[in-house]
Amino acid sequence: MRGAIGVAFAALMVAGCATTGTGSKDDGTRVRIAEDPFPSTYQRYSGAPTLITGVTILDGEGGRIDNGQVYFADGKIQAVGQTVAAPAGAQVIDGTGKYVTPGVIDIHSHLGDYPSPGVAAHDDGNEATAPARPEVWAEHSVWPQDSGFSRALANGGITALQILPGSANLFGGRSVVLKNVPARTVQGMKMPGAPYGLKMACGENPKRVYGEKGGPATRMGNIAVTRQTWINARAYKRKWDEYEKNGGDPPDQDLAMDTLKGVLEGKILVQNHCYRADEMAQMIDLSKEAGYKISAFHHAVESYKIADLLRANGICAAMWADWYGFKMEAYDAIPENIAFVDRAGACAIVHSDDPNGIQRLNQEAAKAMAAGRRAGIPISEEHAWTWLGMNPAKALGIFDRVGSLKSGKDADVVLWNGNPFSTYTRPERVWIDGALMYDANNPKLRPVSDFELGQPGEGDVK
Amino acid sequence: MADTVVISGGTVALGDGSAPIPNGQVVITDGRVVAAGDIRMKLPAGTRVIDATGKWVTPGIVAGFSRLGLVDVDAVDQTNDTSSDGPFSAALDVATAINPNAAPVAINRAEGITRAVVAPSAGKSIFAGQGALIDTAADADPVTRARLFQYVELGEQGAGQAGGSRTAAHVLLRNALREAQQVAGGGGSSRADSGRSAGGAGSDPVIANPNESRSYEARRNQDVLLTRFDALALVPVVRGRQILAVHVERAADLRQVIALKREFPALRLVIVGADEGWTVASELAAANIPVIASALSDLPAQFENLAATQSNIGRMRAAGVRVAIGTVNDDESRMAFRARYYAGNLVGLTRVPRASGLSWGEALKAITSAPAEVLGLTDIGSLTPGKRGDVVIWNGDPLDNMSAAEMVMIDGVEQPLVTRQTRLRDRYRDLERGALPEAYRH
């Protein structure tokens, strides 16, 4: 195994040789680390220019238009307003009584890495062989045939999602952001230009998994290993920086350290599994020492206790609406968590971490909004949708492209058959980059994965 | 009318499958429902009247399948009494472990769950033991009905427990039932299960509670696989006096369960799970075997539920199967309160072309009177006269997840809705630094 990786390293080193012209002493033979060796091959599918009229618009960044219009064409949102200009040839959809939102973004999913069926042969989410494995990439485990993708599309209006490695490790590896389109390869789903993430974890899971495998076995052990790993990463980065600047013998490439170097350079965003308030505070201090920024805490069930700290440090919290009590670090979860974080001015996100929850993320947002309102916090529907739109997009570094209905953005759009905060509402149509990928009224517009072909229930409404 | 409470003016849903009734009334006396619906009763002076104008009133939600009260924190073994690796199986009795002070009990109570079907989960054997019906009241007496059913795993999980195949699980099941028959037919004293003996006193050696230390000697073969406790515990099952709840998902497994009835006609079967139930719905209906199903299971999560669909319950119901919603394989130790969202989702399905859902009344029934009926419970689950006074007042449509319970009554007693969660909420409602640390905010 080790040998095989060594060979891969060598191959990559050769492949990575390229001229870039940066650095005064670079004579064109300078070794470069390939930053995108598995490039996206995603191409948008074709879509008709579409105008939706008479619809309630929640724009995903806090705006609302009643009886409004949305026009999209060529894969992009063209116009959103009370009335908009659209060419005569555009397909017109009467949205009266319905809602339009940007496509739902789930910042925390393991679809493909823990696919259905959940047999051991598919158990590809945790490289639980050492506490720090930042060299693994979630995309290399993603099985595009996971039926969960289509369920998330059809029932949840999910158009983009981050696939993360699991939380067994302190450093779980790189995440990948996908557009929720059926594809033969993961490259065909990768959202072009979306930054990578680094999955980190604190707390019970690494402690439990490695407690009997040589450690770390405690929270203090978790922090020690994490700090030491960053110390090593900074040294690695210094070596490469020195080489970039002055040439000489190239440093040995280390895939694990490449990922951490990418974090230290701000190119890779840290997505940190962490539940408890005190532990999140530890991780914030640790990140400052190491020299990186935490993009979002995930799960974050005690965010409400430190919402001020999250705001002050510009860190998002990705949370469940009502999960609680399944383990000790989830014991203090409260339904008002999301609303309290939001009220404090911090960036609140609703996430699923679950192949069932991802099908109803809109309903999870509704629960959180309702809990907040009952606690006396006035939260509008249009504001609550930022938890599914703008905020996850920001935490993923893709808000310039998705997460709200603004002209020029990707036409990832959901037409709901009613108020999407109602339990009774479902997506009626879902577009990704302007292409109609799901239509409740058209049985042919419902993906059937290879795995489902020829199986009981194939092509059913699900 | 002594000890009478009248809830007046709300939208009243009876839980029997009927549509909600605007501006209705519910009358509870001495812990029982006296009347409910579009009624107006003459009330003696001094009767407590609760104004529910603008609100909804329903029977308490019945968790159709849960492990509520057996767990405080799932991952903390010491708080988790759902299963055992010890020597016993069928004799295990959840009633002995229910903790009414477990945080999930209060949290589910505050969400309108007033009763819960509680099942053990299987340890080393396909037999998990005996499940109960509990209430969620804030008192010291949680068990409404102990030893309501025996719970057995067939299907994938049972196959694993039996040694790696479904064939082994079926032989184990048959062997166990025959051992139980043998024990039942053996000699010994007659402590008949009180008042329900079919064979008459003297011929029935079954004791009401096999966990009581009153076991007796029975003649048995040499190759017995069950402990005496376990064999005794299965006697009520083979005699049809205790429900046998069987967890299976796959169509082929469902058919095998249906076939059991031909082999053991006395069995009172209930199927738990049945993700592929819609594919054999007419057979289930013809066999008159009721089902407790997860509402929204729609992924081929395992090979045994490849045909899973959210239309499962709607289709089974349409075929005449008696179906209740339970949180099967779904955070069942804590999240029973999600049943009402699931029911609401089934209503939403009626608006999706080609999908099958439930009407609003049927959806409420699926989480109130249906679980009761499926398990042969006659005194809970609806607001019809004579039922226990389990009532919830909601601030809106109870099947919509934006709504919340505002008042919960169990056996006519108003319940506290304070939980650890509400206490934490109130403690951290603001983060301003006070004169004393947060630990002094009560």
JSON list of C-alpha atoms in Angstrom, two decimals, chain B residues 134-309:
[
{"chain": "B", "resi": 134, "resn": "ILE", "atom": "CA", "xyz": [-45.73, 3.59, 28.15]},
{"chain": "B", "resi": 135, "resn": "ASP", "atom": "CA", "xyz": [-47.00, 7.06, 28.84]},
{"chain": "B", "resi": 136, "resn": "THR", "atom": "CA", "xyz": [-44.71, 10.06, 28.89]},
{"chain": "B", "resi": 137, "resn": "ALA", "atom": "CA", "xyz": [-46.26, 11.69, 31.96]},
{"chain": "B", "resi": 138, "resn": "ALA", "atom": "CA", "xyz": [-44.07, 13.39, 34.52]},
{"chain": "B", "resi": 139, "resn": "ASP", "atom": "CA", "xyz": [-44.74, 10.83, 37.19]},
{"chain": "B", "resi": 140, "resn": "ALA", "atom": "CA", "xyz": [-43.23, 7.67, 38.59]},
{"chain": "B", "resi": 141, "resn": "ASP", "atom": "CA", "xyz": [-45.51, 5.25, 36.82]},
{"chain": "B", "resi": 142, "resn": "PRO", "atom": "CA", "xyz": [-44.61, 5.14, 33.11]},
{"chain": "B", "resi": 143, "resn": "VAL", "atom": "CA", "xyz": [-45.79, 1.68, 32.08]},
{"chain": "B", "resi": 144, "resn": "THR", "atom": "CA", "xyz": [-49.32, 1.57, 30.72]},
{"chain": "B", "resi": 145, "resn": "ARG", "atom": "CA", "xyz": [-49.12, -2.00, 29.51]},
{"chain": "B", "resi": 146, "resn": "ALA", "atom": "CA", "xyz": [-46.16, -4.29, 30.10]},
{"chain": "B", "resi": 147, "resn": "ARG", "atom": "CA", "xyz": [-45.37, -7.27, 27.89]},
{"chain": "B", "resi": 148, "resn": "LEU", "atom": "CA", "xyz": [-47.63, -6.07, 25.12]},
{"chain": "B", "resi": 149, "resn": "PHE", "atom": "CA", "xyz": [-45.70, -7.92, 22.45]},
{"chain": "B", "resi": 150, "resn": "GLN", "atom": "CA", "xyz": [-42.70, -10.09, 21.75]},
{"chain": "B", "resi": 151, "resn": "TYR", "atom": "CA", "xyz": [-40.29, -8.60, 19.25]},
{"chain": "B", "resi": 152, "resn": "VAL", "atom": "CA", "xyz": [-38.38, -10.73, 16.78]},
{"chain": "B", "resi": 153, "resn": "GLU", "atom": "CA", "xyz": [-35.93, -9.91, 14.01]},
{"chain": "B", "resi": 154, "resn": "LEU", "atom": "CA", "xyz": [-36.19, -11.80, 10.75]},
{"chain": "B", "resi": 155, "resn": "GLY", "atom": "CA", "xyz": [-34.86, -10.30, 7.52]},
{"chain": "B", "resi": 156, "resn": "GLU", "atom": "CA", "xyz": [-31.25, -9.13, 7.26]},
{"chain": "B", "resi": 157, "resn": "GLN", "atom": "CA", "xyz": [-30.75, -8.37, 10.91]},
{"chain": "B", "resi": 158, "resn": "GLY", "atom": "CA", "xyz": [-32.32, -11.60, 12.06]},
{"chain": "B", "resi": 159, "resn": "ALA", "atom": "CA", "xyz": [-30.21, -13.50, 9.59]},
{"chain": "B", "resi": 160, "resn": "GLY", "atom": "CA", "xyz": [-27.12, -11.98, 11.14]},
{"chain": "B", "resi": 161, "resn": "GLN", "atom": "CA", "xyz": [-28.23, -12.81, 14.65]},
{"chain": "B", "resi": 162, "resn": "ALA", "atom": "CA", "xyz": [-29.12, -16.38, 13.72]},
{"chain": "B", "resi": 163, "resn": "GLY", "atom": "CA", "xyz": [-25.71, -17.11, 12.29]},
{"chain": "B", "resi": 164, "resn": "GLY", "atom": "CA", "xyz": [-25.64, -15.50, 8.91]},
{"chain": "B", "resi": 165, "resn": "SER", "atom": "CA", "xyz": [-28.69, -16.54, 6.94]},
{"chain": "B", "resi": 166, "resn": "ARG", "atom": "CA", "xyz": [-32.40, -16.13, 6.80]},
{"chain": "B", "resi": 167, "resn": "THR", "atom": "CA", "xyz": [-32.76, -19.89, 6.75]},
{"chain": "B", "resi": 168, "resn": "ALA", "atom": "CA", "xyz": [-31.13, -20.08, 10.17]},
{"chain": "B", "resi": 169, "resn": "ALA", "atom": "CA", "xyz": [-33.41, -17.38, 11.51]},
{"chain": "B", "resi": 170, "resn": "HIS", "atom": "CA", "xyz": [-36.48, -19.27, 10.41]},
{"chain": "B", "resi": 171, "resn": "VAL", "atom": "CA", "xyz": [-35.34, -22.53, 11.95]},
{"chain": "B", "resi": 172, "resn": "LEU", "atom": "CA", "xyz": [-34.50, -20.73, 15.16]},
{"chain": "B", "resi": 173, "resn": "LEU", "atom": "CA", "xyz": [-37.92, -19.14, 15.19]},
{"chain": "B", "resi": 174, "resn": "ARG", "atom": "CA", "xyz": [-39.71, -22.44, 14.64]},
{"chain": "B", "resi": 175, "resn": "ASN", "atom": "CA", "xyz": [-37.57, -24.23, 17.15]},
{"chain": "B", "resi": 176, "resn": "ALA", "atom": "CA", "xyz": [-38.29, -21.60, 19.73]},
{"chain": "B", "resi": 177, "resn": "LEU", "atom": "CA", "xyz": [-42.01, -21.64, 19.13]},
{"chain": "B", "resi": 178, "resn": "ARG", "atom": "CA", "xyz": [-42.04, -25.42, 19.40]},
{"chain": "B", "resi": 179, "resn": "GLU", "atom": "CA", "xyz": [-40.05, -25.33, 22.59]},
{"chain": "B", "resi": 180, "resn": "ALA", "atom": "CA", "xyz": [-42.58, -22.88, 23.90]},
{"chain": "B", "resi": 181, "resn": "GLN", "atom": "CA", "xyz": [-45.41, -25.18, 22.87]},
{"chain": "B", "resi": 182, "resn": "GLN", "atom": "CA", "xyz": [-43.66, -28.01, 24.64]},
{"chain": "B", "resi": 183, "resn": "VAL", "atom": "CA", "xyz": [-43.23, -25.97, 27.78]},
{"chain": "B", "resi": 184, "resn": "ALA", "atom": "CA", "xyz": [-46.82, -24.89, 27.59]},
{"chain": "B", "resi": 185, "resn": "GLY", "atom": "CA", "xyz": [-47.99, -28.44, 27.28]},
{"chain": "B", "resi": 186, "resn": "GLY", "atom": "CA", "xyz": [-45.85, -29.60, 30.18]},
{"chain": "B", "resi": 187, "resn": "GLY", "atom": "CA", "xyz": [-46.93, -30.07, 33.74]},
{"chain": "B", "resi": 188, "resn": "GLY", "atom": "CA", "xyz": [-46.51, -27.65, 36.57]},
{"chain": "B", "resi": 189, "resn": "SER", "atom": "CA", "xyz": [-48.68, -25.37, 38.52]},
{"chain": "B", "resi": 190, "resn": "SER", "atom": "CA", "xyz": [-51.18, -23.15, 36.90]},
{"chain": "B", "resi": 191, "resn": "ARG", "atom": "CA", "xyz": [-50.62, -19.49, 37.35]},
{"chain": "B", "resi": 192, "resn": "ALA", "atom": "CA", "xyz": [-52.72, -18.51, 34.39]},
{"chain": "B", "resi": 193, "resn": "ASP", "atom": "CA", "xyz": [-52.14, -15.13, 32.86]},
{"chain": "B", "resi": 194, "resn": "SER", "atom": "CA", "xyz": [-54.78, -13.36, 34.76]},
{"chain": "B", "resi": 195, "resn": "GLY", "atom": "CA", "xyz": [-58.25, -13.50, 33.42]},
{"chain": "B", "resi": 196, "resn": "ARG", "atom": "CA", "xyz": [-57.35, -14.14, 29.82]},
{"chain": "B", "resi": 197, "resn": "SER", "atom": "CA", "xyz": [-56.96, -17.90, 29.80]},
{"chain": "B", "resi": 198, "resn": "ALA", "atom": "CA", "xyz": [-58.44, -19.59, 26.79]},
{"chain": "B", "resi": 199, "resn": "GLY", "atom": "CA", "xyz": [-57.63, -23.14, 27.79]},
{"chain": "B", "resi": 200, "resn": "GLY", "atom": "CA", "xyz": [-59.14, -22.80, 31.22]},
{"chain": "B", "resi": 201, "resn": "ALA", "atom": "CA", "xyz": [-57.42, -22.76, 34.57]},
{"chain": "B", "resi": 202, "resn": "GLY", "atom": "CA", "xyz": [-55.34, -25.79, 35.18]},
{"chain": "B", "resi": 203, "resn": "SER", "atom": "CA", "xyz": [-54.40, -26.42, 31.61]},
{"chain": "B", "resi": 204, "resn": "ASP", "atom": "CA", "xyz": [-52.50, -23.18, 31.27]},
{"chain": "B", "resi": 205, "resn": "PRO", "atom": "CA", "xyz": [-49.15, -23.07, 32.98]},
{"chain": "B", "resi": 206, "resn": "VAL", "atom": "CA", "xyz": [-48.33, -19.59, 31.76]},
{"chain": "B", "resi": 207, "resn": "ILE", "atom": "CA", "xyz": [-47.56, -17.05, 34.38]},
{"chain": "B", "resi": 208, "resn": "ALA", "atom": "CA", "xyz": [-48.48, -13.47, 33.74]},
{"chain": "B", "resi": 209, "resn": "ASN", "atom": "CA", "xyz": [-44.97, -12.19, 34.06]},
{"chain": "B", "resi": 210, "resn": "PRO", "atom": "CA", "xyz": [-42.19, -14.65, 33.33]},
{"chain": "B", "resi": 211, "resn": "ASN", "atom": "CA", "xyz": [-39.72, -12.36, 35.03]},
{"chain": "B", "resi": 212, "resn": "GLU", "atom": "CA", "xyz": [-41.37, -12.88, 38.34]},
{"chain": "B", "resi": 213, "resn": "SER", "atom": "CA", "xyz": [-39.55, -15.57, 40.23]},
{"chain": "B", "resi": 214, "resn": "ARG", "atom": "CA", "xyz": [-42.35, -18.08, 40.00]},
{"chain": "B", "resi": 215, "resn": "SER", "atom": "CA", "xyz": [-41.08, -20.28, 37.20]},
{"chain": "B", "resi": 216, "resn": "TYR", "atom": "CA", "xyz": [-41.87, -23.95, 37.34]},
{"chain": "B", "resi": 217, "resn": "GLU", "atom": "CA", "xyz": [-40.35, -27.14, 36.16]},
{"chain": "B", "resi": 218, "resn": "ALA", "atom": "CA", "xyz": [-41.35, -28.34, 32.74]},
{"chain": "B", "resi": 219, "resn": "ARG", "atom": "CA", "xyz": [-40.47, -31.45, 30.85]},
{"chain": "B", "resi": 220, "resn": "ARG", "atom": "CA", "xyz": [-38.36, -30.57, 27.86]},
{"chain": "B", "resi": 221, "resn": "ASN", "atom": "CA", "xyz": [-36.28, -32.33, 25.29]},
{"chain": "B", "resi": 222, "resn": "GLN", "atom": "CA", "xyz": [-32.55, -32.62, 25.73]},
{"chain": "B", "resi": 223, "resn": "ASP", "atom": "CA", "xyz": [-31.56, -30.39, 22.82]},
{"chain": "B", "resi": 224, "resn": "VAL", "atom": "CA", "xyz": [-33.23, -27.22, 24.01]},
{"chain": "B", "resi": 225, "resn": "LEU", "atom": "CA", "xyz": [-31.78, -23.96, 22.73]},
{"chain": "B", "resi": 226, "resn": "LEU", "atom": "CA", "xyz": [-33.76, -21.57, 24.86]},
{"chain": "B", "resi": 227, "resn": "THR", "atom": "CA", "xyz": [-33.30, -20.90, 28.50]},
{"chain": "B", "resi": 228, "resn": "ARG", "atom": "CA", "xyz": [-36.33, -21.81, 30.58]},
{"chain": "B", "resi": 229, "resn": "PHE", "atom": "CA", "xyz": [-37.14, -18.14, 31.04]},
{"chain": "B", "resi": 230, "resn": "ASP", "atom": "CA", "xyz": [-37.07, -17.54, 27.31]},
{"chain": "B", "resi": 231, "resn": "ALA", "atom": "CA", "xyz": [-39.18, -20.58, 26.52]},
{"chain": "B", "resi": 232, "resn": "LEU", "atom": "CA", "xyz": [-41.74, -19.56, 29.10]},
{"chain": "B", "resi": 233, "resn": "ALA", "atom": "CA", "xyz": [-41.82, -16.06, 27.74]},
{"chain": "B", "resi": 234, "resn": "LEU", "atom": "CA", "xyz": [-42.84, -17.41, 24.34]},
{"chain": "B", "resi": 235, "resn": "VAL", "atom": "CA", "xyz": [-45.79, -19.40, 25.66]},
{"chain": "B", "resi": 236, "resn": "PRO", "atom": "CA", "xyz": [-48.16, -16.44, 25.43]},
{"chain": "B", "resi": 237, "resn": "VAL", "atom": "CA", "xyz": [-46.96, -15.94, 21.86]},
{"chain": "B", "resi": 238, "resn": "VAL", "atom": "CA", "xyz": [-47.72, -19.47, 20.70]},
{"chain": "B", "resi": 239, "resn": "ARG", "atom": "CA", "xyz": [-51.06, -19.29, 22.46]},
{"chain": "B", "resi": 240, "resn": "GLY", "atom": "CA", "xyz": [-51.97, -16.05, 20.71]},
{"chain": "B", "resi": 241, "resn": "ARG", "atom": "CA", "xyz": [-52.16, -14.12, 23.94]},
{"chain": "B", "resi": 242, "resn": "GLN", "atom": "CA", "xyz": [-49.24, -11.90, 23.22]},
{"chain": "B", "resi": 243, "resn": "ILE", "atom": "CA", "xyz": [-48.59, -10.20, 19.91]},
{"chain": "B", "resi": 244, "resn": "LEU", "atom": "CA", "xyz": [-45.57, -11.34, 17.95]},
{"chain": "B", "resi": 245, "resn": "ALA", "atom": "CA", "xyz": [-44.10, -8.25, 16.31]},
{"chain": "B", "resi": 246, "resn": "VAL", "atom": "CA", "xyz": [-41.82, -9.27, 13.47]},
{"chain": "B", "resi": 247, "resn": "HIS", "atom": "CA", "xyz": [-39.38, -6.89, 11.86]},
{"chain": "B", "resi": 248, "resn": "VAL", "atom": "CA", "xyz": [-39.01, -7.55, 8.13]},
{"chain": "B", "resi": 249, "resn": "GLU", "atom": "CA", "xyz": [-38.67, -5.25, 5.13]},
{"chain": "B", "resi": 250, "resn": "ARG", "atom": "CA", "xyz": [-38.34, -7.33, 1.96]},
{"chain": "B", "resi": 251, "resn": "ALA", "atom": "CA", "xyz": [-41.32, -8.63, 0.01]},
{"chain": "B", "resi": 252, "resn": "ALA", "atom": "CA", "xyz": [-40.08, -12.22, 0.22]},
{"chain": "B", "resi": 253, "resn": "ASP", "atom": "CA", "xyz": [-39.64, -11.90, 3.98]},
{"chain": "B", "resi": 254, "resn": "LEU", "atom": "CA", "xyz": [-43.11, -10.43, 4.30]},
{"chain": "B", "resi": 255, "resn": "ARG", "atom": "CA", "xyz": [-44.52, -13.44, 2.50]},
{"chain": "B", "resi": 256, "resn": "GLN", "atom": "CA", "xyz": [-42.70, -15.76, 4.87]},
{"chain": "B", "resi": 257, "resn": "VAL", "atom": "CA", "xyz": [-44.28, -13.98, 7.80]},
{"chain": "B", "resi": 258, "resn": "ILE", "atom": "CA", "xyz": [-47.69, -14.29, 6.22]},
{"chain": "B", "resi": 259, "resn": "ALA", "atom": "CA", "xyz": [-46.99, -18.00, 5.81]},
{"chain": "B", "resi": 260, "resn": "LEU", "atom": "CA", "xyz": [-46.25, -18.36, 9.53]},
{"chain": "B", "resi": 261, "resn": "LYS", "atom": "CA", "xyz": [-49.91, -17.87, 10.19]},
{"chain": "B", "resi": 262, "resn": "ARG", "atom": "CA", "xyz": [-50.73, -21.06, 8.37]},
{"chain": "B", "resi": 263, "resn": "GLU", "atom": "CA", "xyz": [-48.18, -22.98, 10.40]},
{"chain": "B", "resi": 264, "resn": "PHE", "atom": "CA", "xyz": [-48.99, -21.40, 13.76]},
{"chain": "B", "resi": 265, "resn": "PRO", "atom": "CA", "xyz": [-52.62, -20.27, 13.44]},
{"chain": "B", "resi": 266, "resn": "ALA", "atom": "CA", "xyz": [-52.75, -18.89, 16.94]},
{"chain": "B", "resi": 267, "resn": "LEU", "atom": "CA", "xyz": [-50.04, -16.32, 16.33]},
{"chain": "B", "resi": 268, "resn": "ARG", "atom": "CA", "xyz": [-51.15, -12.70, 16.55]},
{"chain": "B", "resi": 269, "resn": "LEU", "atom": "CA", "xyz": [-48.75, -11.15, 14.10]},
{"chain": "B", "resi": 270, "resn": "VAL", "atom": "CA", "xyz": [-47.83, -7.53, 13.61]},
{"chain": "B", "resi": 271, "resn": "ILE", "atom": "CA", "xyz": [-45.23, -6.61, 11.04]},
{"chain": "B", "resi": 272, "resn": "VAL", "atom": "CA", "xyz": [-42.75, -3.87, 11.82]},
{"chain": "B", "resi": 273, "resn": "GLY", "atom": "CA", "xyz": [-40.91, -2.18, 8.96]},
{"chain": "B", "resi": 274, "resn": "ALA", "atom": "CA", "xyz": [-42.31, -3.50, 5.68]},
{"chain": "B", "resi": 275, "resn": "ASP", "atom": "CA", "xyz": [-40.49, -1.02, 3.44]},
{"chain": "B", "resi": 276, "resn": "GLU", "atom": "CA", "xyz": [-41.50, -3.22, 0.50]},
{"chain": "B", "resi": 277, "resn": "GLY", "atom": "CA", "xyz": [-44.98, -3.76, 1.90]},
{"chain": "B", "resi": 278, "resn": "TRP", "atom": "CA", "xyz": [-46.66, -2.01, -1.02]},
{"chain": "B", "resi": 279, "resn": "THR", "atom": "CA", "xyz": [-45.50, -4.76, -3.35]},
{"chain": "B", "resi": 280, "resn": "VAL", "atom": "CA", "xyz": [-47.42, -7.38, -1.34]},
{"chain": "B", "resi": 281, "resn": "ALA", "atom": "CA", "xyz": [-50.14, -5.12, 0.00]},
{"chain": "B", "resi": 282, "resn": "SER", "atom": "CA", "xyz": [-53.07, -7.26, -1.11]},
{"chain": "B", "resi": 283, "resn": "GLU", "atom": "CA", "xyz": [-51.55, -10.33, 0.54]},
{"chain": "B", "resi": 284, "resn": "LEU", "atom": "CA", "xyz": [-51.02, -8.44, 3.79]},
{"chain": "B", "resi": 285, "resn": "ALA", "atom": "CA", "xyz": [-54.59, -7.22, 3.65]},
{"chain": "B", "resi": 286, "resn": "ALA", "atom": "CA", "xyz": [-55.93, -10.68, 2.93]},
{"chain": "B", "resi": 287, "resn": "ALA", "atom": "CA", "xyz": [-53.96, -12.12, 5.83]},
{"chain": "B", "resi": 288, "resn": "ASN", "atom": "CA", "xyz": [-55.23, -9.29, 8.01]},
{"chain": "B", "resi": 289, "resn": "ILE", "atom": "CA", "xyz": [-51.75, -8.64, 9.36]},
{"chain": "B", "resi": 290, "resn": "PRO", "atom": "CA", "xyz": [-51.32, -5.03, 10.48]},
{"chain": "B", "resi": 291, "resn": "VAL", "atom": "CA", "xyz": [-48.15, -3.07, 9.87]},
{"chain": "B", "resi": 292, "resn": "ILE", "atom": "CA", "xyz": [-46.09, -0.45, 11.70]},
{"chain": "B", "resi": 293, "resn": "ALA", "atom": "CA", "xyz": [-43.97, 1.28, 9.08]},
{"chain": "B", "resi": 294, "resn": "SER", "atom": "CA", "xyz": [-41.51, 4.10, 8.74]},
{"chain": "B", "resi": 295, "resn": "ALA", "atom": "CA", "xyz": [-43.23, 6.78, 6.72]},
{"chain": "B", "resi": 296, "resn": "LEU", "atom": "CA", "xyz": [-40.56, 8.30, 4.53]},
{"chain": "B", "resi": 297, "resn": "SER", "atom": "CA", "xyz": [-38.11, 5.46, 3.94]},
{"chain": "B", "resi": 298, "resn": "ASP", "atom": "CA", "xyz": [-37.36, 5.81, 0.24]},
{"chain": "B", "resi": 299, "resn": "LEU", "atom": "CA", "xyz": [-33.74, 4.76, -0.26]},
{"chain": "B", "resi": 300, "resn": "PRO", "atom": "CA", "xyz": [-32.45, 1.31, -1.12]},
{"chain": "B", "resi": 301, "resn": "ALA", "atom": "CA", "xyz": [-30.61, 1.54, 2.19]},
{"chain": "B", "resi": 302, "resn": "GLN", "atom": "CA", "xyz": [-30.05, -2.21, 2.16]},
{"chain": "B", "resi": 303, "resn": "PHE", "atom": "CA", "xyz": [-30.72, -4.99, -0.29]},
{"chain": "B", "resi": 304, "resn": "GLU", "atom": "CA", "xyz": [-33.81, -5.89, 1.71]},
{"chain": "B", "resi": 305, "resn": "ASN", "atom": "CA", "xyz": [-35.60, -2.65, 0.90]},
{"chain": "B", "resi": 306, "resn": "LEU", "atom": "CA", "xyz": [-34.73, -1.95, -2.70]},
{"chain": "B", "resi": 307, "resn": "ALA", "atom": "CA", "xyz": [-38.35, -1.01, -3.44]},
{"chain": "B", "resi": 308, "resn": "ALA", "atom": "CA", "xyz": [-38.63, 1.48, -0.59]},
{"chain": "B", "resi": 309, "resn": "THR", "atom": "CA", "xyz": [-40.82, 4.47, -1.40]}
]
